[in-house]
Structures are given as C-alpha cells and as structure tokens.
Amino acid sequence: NTQVSILAFALGFAFAVPSVLIILMNGCMLGALFQVHGRQLLVCMGLVLVFNVTDYMLLTYMPSYLSVTMGYAESKGLLLIIIVMLVMMPLNIVGGLFSDRL
C-alpha cells in the first residue's frame, strides 16, 4: 500500500508539472489577448451576462412565480418555457449571424 501511494504521488507530481507549465503559458496568452482585444472581450462578456440572466429568469423564475404568486396553473408556466425556448432558438441564430457582420 505504501509503494502504491508513493507511486501515485510521483506520477501525480510528474504529470502536474507539464500541466502547470501549460496553464502558465496559456495565462500569458490570455493576458496578451486582453491587452489586444480587451474592449471587445468586455462587451462580449456583458452581452453573455445579460442574455443568461434574462434567459434563466424567464425559464426558471417566471414559471414558478406565475404558479405560486399569481395563481396560474403549472401547465401555463410550462407553456411559457416552451414558447420562450422556441423564440430563443431562431433569435440565437439571428444574433450569431448579426455578430458575424460586426
């Protein structure tokens, strides 16, 4: 058991060193990416944040709010989820096509 644990530790250390070097190298690349395209990356992060908050609020919070607080049937909340998903699918494609033009 002791030999197995020592071998596992040695292998873990041996494979961790190259992984750490790769992470450090990618970190440098990420810093260079932010230096060159910082504004565009911040705009992209903001758009993703706004989209995700809106999407999750409509798909998770709104149906339970309608059924618990407003007294609607759960089937109406599920119908709302289906409608939102069906509307969001083509909007994602249109948004992707639009962003390719920018």
CSV table of N, CA, C and O in Angstrom, one decimal:
chain,number,residue,atom,x,y,z
A,1,ASN,N,0.8,-1.2,0.0
A,1,ASN,CA,0.0,0.0,0.0
A,1,ASN,C,0.9,1.3,0.0
A,1,ASN,O,0.5,2.2,-0.6
A,2,THR,N,2.0,1.2,0.7
A,2,THR,CA,2.9,2.3,0.8
A,2,THR,C,3.5,2.6,-0.6
A,2,THR,O,3.6,3.7,-1.0
A,3,GLN,N,3.9,1.5,-1.2
A,3,GLN,CA,4.5,1.7,-2.5
A,3,GLN,C,3.5,2.2,-3.6
A,3,GLN,O,3.9,3.1,-4.4
A,4,VAL,N,2.3,1.8,-3.5
A,4,VAL,CA,1.3,2.3,-4.4
A,4,VAL,C,1.1,3.8,-4.2
A,4,VAL,O,0.9,4.6,-5.1
A,5,SER,N,1.0,4.2,-2.9
A,5,SER,CA,0.7,5.6,-2.6
A,5,SER,C,1.9,6.5,-3.1
A,5,SER,O,1.7,7.6,-3.6
A,6,ILE,N,3.1,6.0,-2.9
A,6,ILE,CA,4.3,6.7,-3.3
A,6,ILE,C,4.3,6.8,-4.8
A,6,ILE,O,4.6,7.9,-5.4
A,7,LEU,N,4.0,5.7,-5.5
A,7,LEU,CA,4.0,5.7,-7.0
A,7,LEU,C,2.9,6.7,-7.5
A,7,LEU,O,3.1,7.5,-8.4
A,8,ALA,N,1.7,6.7,-6.8
A,8,ALA,CA,0.6,7.6,-7.2
A,8,ALA,C,1.1,9.0,-7.0
A,8,ALA,O,0.8,9.9,-7.9
A,9,PHE,N,1.7,9.3,-5.9
A,9,PHE,CA,2.2,10.7,-5.7
A,9,PHE,C,3.2,11.1,-6.7
A,9,PHE,O,3.2,12.2,-7.2
A,10,ALA,N,4.2,10.2,-7.0
A,10,ALA,CA,5.2,10.5,-8.0
A,10,ALA,C,4.6,10.8,-9.4
A,10,ALA,O,5.0,11.7,-10.1
A,11,LEU,N,3.7,9.9,-9.8
A,11,LEU,CA,3.0,10.1,-11.1
A,11,LEU,C,2.2,11.4,-11.1
A,11,LEU,O,2.2,12.1,-12.1
A,12,GLY,N,1.5,11.6,-10.0
A,12,GLY,CA,0.7,12.9,-10.0
A,12,GLY,C,1.6,14.1,-10.1
A,12,GLY,O,1.3,15.1,-10.8
A,13,PHE,N,2.8,14.1,-9.4
A,13,PHE,CA,3.7,15.2,-9.5
A,13,PHE,C,4.3,15.3,-10.9
A,13,PHE,O,4.4,16.4,-11.4
A,14,ALA,N,4.6,14.2,-11.5
A,14,ALA,CA,5.3,14.2,-12.8
A,14,ALA,C,4.3,14.7,-13.9
A,14,ALA,O,4.7,15.4,-14.8
A,15,PHE,N,3.0,14.4,-13.7
A,15,PHE,CA,2.1,14.9,-14.7
A,15,PHE,C,1.6,16.3,-14.4
A,15,PHE,O,1.0,17.0,-15.2
A,16,ALA,N,1.7,16.7,-13.1
A,16,ALA,CA,1.3,18.1,-12.8
A,16,ALA,C,2.2,19.1,-13.3
A,16,ALA,O,1.8,20.2,-13.6
A,17,VAL,N,3.5,18.9,-13.3
A,17,VAL,CA,4.5,19.9,-13.8
A,17,VAL,C,4.2,20.3,-15.2
A,17,VAL,O,4.1,21.5,-15.5
A,18,PRO,N,4.0,19.4,-16.2
A,18,PRO,CA,3.7,19.9,-17.5
A,18,PRO,C,2.4,20.6,-17.6
A,18,PRO,O,2.2,21.6,-18.3
A,19,SER,N,1.4,20.2,-16.8
A,19,SER,CA,0.1,20.9,-16.8
A,19,SER,C,0.2,22.3,-16.2
A,19,SER,O,-0.4,23.2,-16.8
A,20,VAL,N,1.0,22.5,-15.2
A,20,VAL,CA,1.2,23.8,-14.7
A,20,VAL,C,1.9,24.7,-15.7
A,20,VAL,O,1.6,25.9,-15.8
A,21,LEU,N,2.9,24.2,-16.4
A,21,LEU,CA,3.6,25.0,-17.4
A,21,LEU,C,2.6,25.4,-18.5
A,21,LEU,O,2.7,26.5,-19.0
A,22,ILE,N,1.8,24.5,-18.9
A,22,ILE,CA,0.8,24.8,-20.0
A,22,ILE,C,-0.2,25.9,-19.5
A,22,ILE,O,-0.5,26.8,-20.2
A,23,ILE,N,-0.6,25.7,-18.2
A,23,ILE,CA,-1.5,26.7,-17.7
A,23,ILE,C,-0.9,28.1,-17.6
A,23,ILE,O,-1.5,29.1,-17.9
A,24,LEU,N,0.4,28.2,-17.2
A,24,LEU,CA,1.1,29.4,-17.1
A,24,LEU,C,1.3,30.0,-18.5
A,24,LEU,O,1.1,31.2,-18.7
A,25,MET,N,1.6,29.2,-19.5
A,25,MET,CA,1.8,29.7,-20.9
A,25,MET,C,0.4,30.2,-21.4
A,25,MET,O,0.4,31.3,-22.0
A,26,ASN,N,-0.7,29.5,-21.1
A,26,ASN,CA,-2.0,30.0,-21.6
A,26,ASN,C,-2.4,31.2,-20.8
A,26,ASN,O,-3.1,32.1,-21.4
A,27,GLY,N,-2.0,31.4,-19.6
A,27,GLY,CA,-2.3,32.6,-18.8
A,27,GLY,C,-1.6,33.8,-19.5
A,27,GLY,O,-2.2,34.9,-19.6
A,28,CYS,N,-0.4,33.6,-20.0
A,28,CYS,CA,0.3,34.7,-20.7
A,28,CYS,C,-0.4,35.0,-21.9
A,28,CYS,O,-0.6,36.2,-22.3
A,29,MET,N,-0.9,34.0,-22.6
A,29,MET,CA,-1.6,34.3,-23.9
A,29,MET,C,-2.9,35.0,-23.6
A,29,MET,O,-3.4,35.9,-24.3
A,30,LEU,N,-3.6,34.6,-22.5
A,30,LEU,CA,-4.8,35.2,-22.1
A,30,LEU,C,-4.6,36.7,-21.8
A,30,LEU,O,-5.4,37.6,-22.2
A,31,GLY,N,-3.5,37.0,-21.1
A,31,GLY,CA,-3.2,38.4,-20.8
A,31,GLY,C,-2.9,39.2,-22.1
A,31,GLY,O,-3.4,40.3,-22.2
A,32,ALA,N,-2.2,38.6,-23.0
A,32,ALA,CA,-2.0,39.3,-24.3
A,32,ALA,C,-3.3,39.5,-25.1
A,32,ALA,O,-3.5,40.5,-25.7
A,33,LEU,N,-4.2,38.5,-25.0
A,33,LEU,CA,-5.5,38.6,-25.7
A,33,LEU,C,-6.3,39.8,-25.1
A,33,LEU,O,-6.9,40.6,-25.8
A,34,PHE,N,-6.3,39.9,-23.7
A,34,PHE,CA,-7.0,41.0,-23.1
A,34,PHE,C,-6.3,42.3,-23.4
A,34,PHE,O,-7.0,43.3,-23.6
A,35,GLN,N,-5.0,42.4,-23.6
A,35,GLN,CA,-4.3,43.6,-23.9
A,35,GLN,C,-4.7,44.1,-25.3
A,35,GLN,O,-4.9,45.2,-25.6
A,36,VAL,N,-4.8,43.1,-26.3
A,36,VAL,CA,-5.1,43.5,-27.6
A,36,VAL,C,-6.6,43.7,-27.9
A,36,VAL,O,-7.0,44.7,-28.5
A,37,HIS,N,-7.4,42.8,-27.3
A,37,HIS,CA,-8.9,42.9,-27.6
A,37,HIS,C,-9.7,43.1,-26.3
A,37,HIS,O,-10.8,42.5,-26.2
A,38,GLY,N,-9.2,43.8,-25.4
A,38,GLY,CA,-9.9,44.0,-24.1
A,38,GLY,C,-11.3,44.5,-24.2
A,38,GLY,O,-12.2,44.0,-23.5
A,39,ARG,N,-11.5,45.6,-25.0
A,39,ARG,CA,-12.8,46.2,-25.1
A,39,ARG,C,-13.8,45.3,-25.6
A,39,ARG,O,-14.9,45.1,-25.1
A,40,GLN,N,-13.4,44.6,-26.7
A,40,GLN,CA,-14.4,43.6,-27.4
A,40,GLN,C,-14.7,42.5,-26.4
A,40,GLN,O,-15.9,42.0,-26.4
A,41,LEU,N,-13.7,42.0,-25.7
A,41,LEU,CA,-14.0,40.9,-24.7
A,41,LEU,C,-14.9,41.3,-23.6
A,41,LEU,O,-15.8,40.6,-23.2
A,42,LEU,N,-14.8,42.6,-23.1
A,42,LEU,CA,-15.7,43.1,-22.1
A,42,LEU,C,-17.1,43.2,-22.6
A,42,LEU,O,-18.1,42.9,-21.9
A,43,VAL,N,-17.2,43.7,-23.8
A,43,VAL,CA,-18.6,43.8,-24.4
A,43,VAL,C,-19.2,42.4,-24.6
A,43,VAL,O,-20.4,42.2,-24.3
A,44,CYS,N,-18.4,41.5,-25.0
A,44,CYS,CA,-18.9,40.1,-25.2
A,44,CYS,C,-19.3,39.5,-23.9
A,44,CYS,O,-20.4,38.9,-23.8
A,45,MET,N,-18.5,39.7,-22.8
A,45,MET,CA,-18.9,39.2,-21.5
A,45,MET,C,-20.2,39.9,-21.0
A,45,MET,O,-21.0,39.2,-20.4
A,46,GLY,N,-20.3,41.2,-21.2
A,46,GLY,CA,-21.5,41.9,-20.8
A,46,GLY,C,-22.8,41.3,-21.5
A,46,GLY,O,-23.8,41.1,-20.9
A,47,LEU,N,-22.6,41.1,-22.9
A,47,LEU,CA,-23.8,40.6,-23.6
A,47,LEU,C,-24.2,39.2,-23.2
A,47,LEU,O,-25.3,38.9,-23.0
A,48,VAL,N,-23.2,38.3,-22.9
A,48,VAL,CA,-23.4,37.0,-22.4
A,48,VAL,C,-24.1,37.0,-21.1
A,48,VAL,O,-25.1,36.3,-20.8
A,49,LEU,N,-23.6,37.9,-20.2
A,49,LEU,CA,-24.2,38.1,-18.9
A,49,LEU,C,-25.7,38.5,-18.9
A,49,LEU,O,-26.6,37.9,-18.3
A,50,VAL,N,-26.0,39.5,-19.8
A,50,VAL,CA,-27.4,40.0,-19.9
A,50,VAL,C,-28.2,38.9,-20.5
A,50,VAL,O,-29.4,38.7,-20.0
A,51,PHE,N,-27.8,38.2,-21.5
A,51,PHE,CA,-28.5,37.1,-22.1
A,51,PHE,C,-28.8,36.0,-21.1
A,51,PHE,O,-30.0,35.6,-21.0
A,52,ASN,N,-27.8,35.6,-20.4
A,52,ASN,CA,-28.0,34.5,-19.5
A,52,ASN,C,-28.9,34.8,-18.3
A,52,ASN,O,-29.8,34.0,-17.9
A,53,VAL,N,-28.8,36.0,-17.8
A,53,VAL,CA,-29.7,36.5,-16.7
A,53,VAL,C,-31.1,36.5,-17.2
A,53,VAL,O,-32.0,36.0,-16.5
A,54,THR,N,-31.4,37.1,-18.4
A,54,THR,CA,-32.7,37.1,-18.9
A,54,THR,C,-33.3,35.7,-19.2
A,54,THR,O,-34.4,35.4,-18.9
A,55,ASP,N,-32.4,34.9,-19.8
A,55,ASP,CA,-32.9,33.6,-20.2
A,55,ASP,C,-33.2,32.7,-19.0
A,55,ASP,O,-34.3,32.1,-18.9
A,56,TYR,N,-32.3,32.7,-18.0
A,56,TYR,CA,-32.6,31.9,-16.8
A,56,TYR,C,-33.8,32.5,-16.0
A,56,TYR,O,-34.5,31.7,-15.4
A,57,MET,N,-33.9,33.8,-16.0
A,57,MET,CA,-35.1,34.4,-15.3
A,57,MET,C,-36.4,33.9,-15.9
A,57,MET,O,-37.4,33.6,-15.2
A,58,LEU,N,-36.4,34.0,-17.2
A,58,LEU,CA,-37.6,33.6,-17.9
A,58,LEU,C,-37.9,32.1,-17.9
A,58,LEU,O,-39.0,31.6,-17.8
A,59,LEU,N,-36.8,31.3,-17.8
A,59,LEU,CA,-37.0,29.8,-17.9
A,59,LEU,C,-37.1,29.2,-16.5
A,59,LEU,O,-37.7,28.1,-16.4
A,60,THR,N,-36.6,29.8,-15.5
A,60,THR,CA,-36.7,29.2,-14.1
A,60,THR,C,-37.6,30.0,-13.2
A,60,THR,O,-38.4,29.4,-12.5
A,61,TYR,N,-37.4,31.3,-13.1
A,61,TYR,CA,-38.1,32.0,-12.0
A,61,TYR,C,-39.5,32.3,-12.4
A,61,TYR,O,-40.4,32.2,-11.6
A,62,MET,N,-39.7,32.7,-13.7
A,62,MET,CA,-41.0,33.2,-14.1
A,62,MET,C,-42.1,32.1,-14.0
A,62,MET,O,-43.2,32.4,-13.5
A,63,PRO,N,-41.9,30.9,-14.4
A,63,PRO,CA,-43.0,29.9,-14.3
A,63,PRO,C,-43.4,29.6,-12.8
A,63,PRO,O,-44.6,29.5,-12.5
A,64,SER,N,-42.4,29.6,-11.9
A,64,SER,CA,-42.8,29.4,-10.5
A,64,SER,C,-43.4,30.6,-10.0
A,64,SER,O,-44.3,30.5,-9.1
A,65,TYR,N,-43.0,31.8,-10.4
A,65,TYR,CA,-43.7,33.0,-9.9
A,65,TYR,C,-45.2,33.0,-10.4
A,65,TYR,O,-46.1,33.4,-9.6
A,66,LEU,N,-45.4,32.6,-11.6
A,66,LEU,CA,-46.7,32.6,-12.2
A,66,LEU,C,-47.6,31.6,-11.4
A,66,LEU,O,-48.8,31.9,-11.1
A,67,SER,N,-47.1,30.4,-11.1
A,67,SER,CA,-47.9,29.4,-10.4
A,67,SER,C,-48.1,29.7,-8.9
A,67,SER,O,-49.2,29.5,-8.4
A,68,VAL,N,-47.0,30.1,-8.2
A,68,VAL,CA,-47.1,30.3,-6.8
A,68,VAL,C,-47.7,31.6,-6.4
A,68,VAL,O,-48.7,31.7,-5.6
A,69,THR,N,-47.2,32.7,-7.0
A,69,THR,CA,-47.7,34.0,-6.6
A,69,THR,C,-48.9,34.5,-7.3
A,69,THR,O,-49.9,35.0,-6.7
A,70,MET,N,-49.0,34.3,-8.6
A,70,MET,CA,-50.1,34.7,-9.4
A,70,MET,C,-51.3,33.8,-9.5
A,70,MET,O,-52.3,34.1,-9.9
A,71,GLY,N,-51.0,32.5,-9.1
A,71,GLY,CA,-52.1,31.5,-9.0
A,71,GLY,C,-52.4,30.9,-10.3
A,71,GLY,O,-53.5,30.2,-10.5
A,72,TYR,N,-51.6,31.0,-11.3
A,72,TYR,CA,-51.8,30.3,-12.6
A,72,TYR,C,-51.5,28.8,-12.5
A,72,TYR,O,-50.8,28.4,-11.6
A,73,ALA,N,-52.0,28.0,-13.4
A,73,ALA,CA,-51.8,26.6,-13.4
A,73,ALA,C,-50.3,26.3,-13.8
A,73,ALA,O,-49.7,27.1,-14.5
A,74,GLU,N,-49.7,25.2,-13.3
A,74,GLU,CA,-48.4,24.9,-13.7
A,74,GLU,C,-48.2,24.7,-15.2
A,74,GLU,O,-47.2,24.9,-15.8
A,75,SER,N,-49.3,24.2,-15.8
A,75,SER,CA,-49.2,24.0,-17.3
A,75,SER,C,-49.0,25.3,-18.0
A,75,SER,O,-48.3,25.3,-19.1
A,76,LYS,N,-49.5,26.4,-17.5
A,76,LYS,CA,-49.3,27.7,-18.2
A,76,LYS,C,-47.8,28.1,-18.1
A,76,LYS,O,-47.2,28.6,-19.0
A,77,GLY,N,-47.2,27.8,-16.9
A,77,GLY,CA,-45.8,28.1,-16.7
A,77,GLY,C,-44.9,27.2,-17.6
A,77,GLY,O,-43.9,27.7,-18.2
A,78,LEU,N,-45.3,26.0,-17.8
A,78,LEU,CA,-44.5,25.1,-18.7
A,78,LEU,C,-44.7,25.5,-20.2
A,78,LEU,O,-43.8,25.5,-21.0
A,79,LEU,N,-45.9,26.0,-20.5
A,79,LEU,CA,-46.2,26.5,-21.8
A,79,LEU,C,-45.3,27.7,-22.1
A,79,LEU,O,-44.8,27.9,-23.2
A,80,LEU,N,-45.1,28.6,-21.1
A,80,LEU,CA,-44.3,29.7,-21.2
A,80,LEU,C,-42.9,29.3,-21.5
A,80,LEU,O,-42.2,29.9,-22.3
A,81,ILE,N,-42.4,28.3,-20.8
A,81,ILE,CA,-41.0,27.8,-21.0
A,81,ILE,C,-40.8,27.4,-22.5
A,81,ILE,O,-39.9,27.7,-23.1
A,82,ILE,N,-41.8,26.6,-23.0
A,82,ILE,CA,-41.7,26.1,-24.3
A,82,ILE,C,-41.7,27.3,-25.3
A,82,ILE,O,-40.9,27.3,-26.3
A,83,ILE,N,-42.6,28.3,-25.1
A,83,ILE,CA,-42.7,29.4,-26.0
A,83,ILE,C,-41.4,30.2,-26.0
A,83,ILE,O,-40.8,30.6,-27.1
A,84,VAL,N,-40.8,30.4,-24.8
A,84,VAL,CA,-39.5,31.2,-24.7
A,84,VAL,C,-38.4,30.4,-25.4
A,84,VAL,O,-37.6,31.0,-26.2
A,85,MET,N,-38.4,29.1,-25.2
A,85,MET,CA,-37.3,28.3,-25.9
A,85,MET,C,-37.5,28.4,-27.4
A,85,MET,O,-36.5,28.5,-28.2
A,86,LEU,N,-38.7,28.3,-27.9
A,86,LEU,CA,-38.9,28.3,-29.3
A,86,LEU,C,-38.6,29.7,-29.9
A,86,LEU,O,-38.2,29.7,-31.1
A,87,VAL,N,-38.8,30.7,-29.2
A,87,VAL,CA,-38.5,32.1,-29.7
A,87,VAL,C,-37.0,32.3,-29.6
A,87,VAL,O,-36.4,32.9,-30.5
A,88,MET,N,-36.3,31.8,-28.6
A,88,MET,CA,-34.9,32.0,-28.4
A,88,MET,C,-34.0,31.2,-29.4
A,88,MET,O,-33.0,31.7,-29.8
A,89,MET,N,-34.5,30.1,-29.9
A,89,MET,CA,-33.7,29.3,-30.9
A,89,MET,C,-33.4,30.1,-32.1
A,89,MET,O,-32.3,30.3,-32.5
A,90,PRO,N,-34.4,30.7,-32.8
A,90,PRO,CA,-34.1,31.5,-34.0
A,90,PRO,C,-33.4,32.8,-33.7
A,90,PRO,O,-32.6,33.3,-34.5
A,91,LEU,N,-33.7,33.4,-32.5
A,91,LEU,CA,-33.0,34.6,-32.1
A,91,LEU,C,-31.5,34.4,-31.9
A,91,LEU,O,-30.7,35.2,-32.2
A,92,ASN,N,-31.2,33.2,-31.4
A,92,ASN,CA,-29.7,32.9,-31.2
A,92,ASN,C,-29.0,32.8,-32.6
A,92,ASN,O,-27.9,33.3,-32.8
A,93,ILE,N,-29.7,32.2,-33.6
A,93,ILE,CA,-29.1,32.1,-34.9
A,93,ILE,C,-29.0,33.5,-35.5
A,93,ILE,O,-28.0,33.9,-36.1
A,94,VAL,N,-30.0,34.3,-35.4
A,94,VAL,CA,-30.0,35.7,-36.0
A,94,VAL,C,-28.9,36.5,-35.3
A,94,VAL,O,-28.2,37.3,-35.9
A,95,GLY,N,-28.8,36.4,-34.0
A,95,GLY,CA,-27.8,37.1,-33.2
A,95,GLY,C,-26.4,36.7,-33.6
A,95,GLY,O,-25.5,37.5,-33.7
A,96,GLY,N,-26.2,35.4,-33.9
A,96,GLY,CA,-24.9,34.9,-34.3
A,96,GLY,C,-24.6,35.4,-35.7
A,96,GLY,O,-23.5,35.9,-36.0
A,97,LEU,N,-25.6,35.4,-36.6
A,97,LEU,CA,-25.3,36.0,-38.0
A,97,LEU,C,-25.0,37.5,-37.9
A,97,LEU,O,-24.2,38.0,-38.6
A,98,PHE,N,-25.8,38.2,-37.0
A,98,PHE,CA,-25.5,39.6,-36.9
A,98,PHE,C,-24.2,39.9,-36.3
A,98,PHE,O,-23.5,40.8,-36.7
A,99,SER,N,-23.7,39.1,-35.3
A,99,SER,CA,-22.4,39.3,-34.7
A,99,SER,C,-21.3,39.0,-35.7
A,99,SER,O,-20.2,39.6,-35.6
A,100,ASP,N,-21.5,38.1,-36.6
A,100,ASP,CA,-20.5,37.8,-37.6
A,100,ASP,C,-20.3,39.0,-38.6
A,100,ASP,O,-19.2,39.2,-39.2
A,101,ARG,N,-21.3,39.9,-38.7
A,101,ARG,CA,-21.2,41.0,-39.6
A,101,ARG,C,-20.5,42.2,-38.9
A,101,ARG,O,-20.0,43.1,-39.6
A,102,LEU,N,-20.4,42.2,-37.6
A,102,LEU,CA,-19.8,43.3,-36.9
A,102,LEU,C,-18.3,43.3,-37.0
A,102,LEU,O,-17.6,42.4,-37.1
